[in-house]
Amino acid sequence: MNRVYTFRVAASLAVVVLSAVAPFSRARAQAPGRDQGASGQTESLAGLARTMGSGPQAPITILMAPAVQRELKLTDAQKHKIFGLSVSATQKQRDQFQSIFLGGDGAGGMNNPQGMLAARDGLRRENDQAISRILEDSQKERFNQIVLRTEGPLAVARPDVAAKLGLKDTQRQYVQSIMTQMQQNQFLLFARMRQGAAMGQVGPGQAAQLRQMMEKARDGAVQQLSKVIDAKQKAAFNKMLGEPFDLAKLDPDATPKADADPEAPAASTPKPSQDPVTAEASADEASTSEKAAKSSPRSARKKGRSKAKTTQ
């Protein structure tokens, strides 16, 4: 489970929402052109590799989410281009994963985390540039806000975000040191898992355990970053997030709420002005009024007969 954070102006860092970007990555892994590998287990390791740092394909993965496409009001032509980009990026990442993570201890292997990070960041930049050519300016602004929400405080390591927040050189050095330590810890965990598996065939229990350890390393980095960024910069970061967006919509297993079928019968939707108690009380009042209405003619007839007898 991925976590979504926002900076508080206070000294501590608040965890605002729990979301699920990773499950969406698993769903996208079954898109056309996606090879599952040996029983899908190699892709499990690749998925874990994407959790290191901010993830090389996070933006294109997020942009494939139907809820995001609706939020951005993408045209059919844009959706077609994005799908093609996703298939291409997935192929490149799989090739990168095979050559770097499973390719032995060469210059690009696990013994060279700097080279691995450089390759990952290069792929991210390539995807970002392609996305920028597809989206309109207004769409880019909103999409960047959504991506920033998924990355959370770890995004301050990005040069563009650091510049907007006005990070000083000393702060940038601390941030990079924290990120490097987190990534090294994650790579170490990944290397141990690799040594205990054969060609990426990792059991579901092991993969889940490794993911939890990686998230723990990420949480630790977030807590350290909260001590580096001052209150003014935290407020600026929160402002950069833009309007709220429910990141739970990125989870394909989540039950749709706001995106419910607009053609659903209106009768199934309770009136906003009535809570259950008020609704029940109104029903009782209606029932009482109905009974009173039915009894009124009988009462009138009885009174009429009584009056007639008195007159006689």
PDB file of C-alpha atoms in Angstrom, residues 14 16 23 27 46 61 71 95 102-103 118 175 181 185 217 228 236 239 254 257 265 267 269 308:
ATOM      1  CA  ALA A  14       1.070  14.241   8.678  1.00  0.00           C
ATOM      2  CA  VAL A  16      -3.186  12.424   5.026  1.00  0.00           C
ATOM      3  CA  PRO A  23      -2.195  -2.132  -7.486  1.00  0.00           C
ATOM      4  CA  ALA A  27      -3.379  -3.970 -13.440  1.00  0.00           C
ATOM      5  CA  ALA A  46      10.019  -5.524 -11.518  1.00  0.00           C
ATOM      6  CA  THR A  61       1.226   4.723 -14.872  1.00  0.00           C
ATOM      7  CA  GLU A  71     -10.143  14.497 -14.431  1.00  0.00           C
ATOM      8  CA  ASP A  95      14.351  -4.523 -20.928  1.00  0.00           C
ATOM      9  CA  LEU A 102      18.945  -9.504 -13.408  1.00  0.00           C
ATOM     10  CA  GLY A 103      21.997  -8.926 -15.547  1.00  0.00           C
ATOM     11  CA  ALA A 118      20.729   7.160 -13.676  1.00  0.00           C
ATOM     12  CA  VAL A 175      17.744  15.995   0.810  1.00  0.00           C
ATOM     13  CA  GLN A 181      20.455   6.479   1.911  1.00  0.00           C
ATOM     14  CA  ASN A 185      18.648   0.575   1.767  1.00  0.00           C
ATOM     15  CA  ALA A 217      12.581   2.743   4.407  1.00  0.00           C
ATOM     16  CA  VAL A 228      14.951  19.614   6.613  1.00  0.00           C
ATOM     17  CA  ALA A 236       4.445  26.205  -0.420  1.00  0.00           C
ATOM     18  CA  LYS A 239      -0.112  24.815  -2.234  1.00  0.00           C
ATOM     19  CA  ALA A 254     -11.571   0.132  -5.196  1.00  0.00           C
ATOM     20  CA  LYS A 257     -17.903   6.304  -5.399  1.00  0.00           C
ATOM     21  CA  PRO A 265     -32.063   5.682 -10.835  1.00  0.00           C
ATOM     22  CA  ALA A 267     -34.829   7.002  -6.395  1.00  0.00           C
ATOM     23  CA  THR A 269     -30.192   8.244  -3.855  1.00  0.00           C
ATOM     24  CA  ALA A 308     -79.069  14.901  14.057  1.00  0.00           C
TER      25      ALA A 308
END
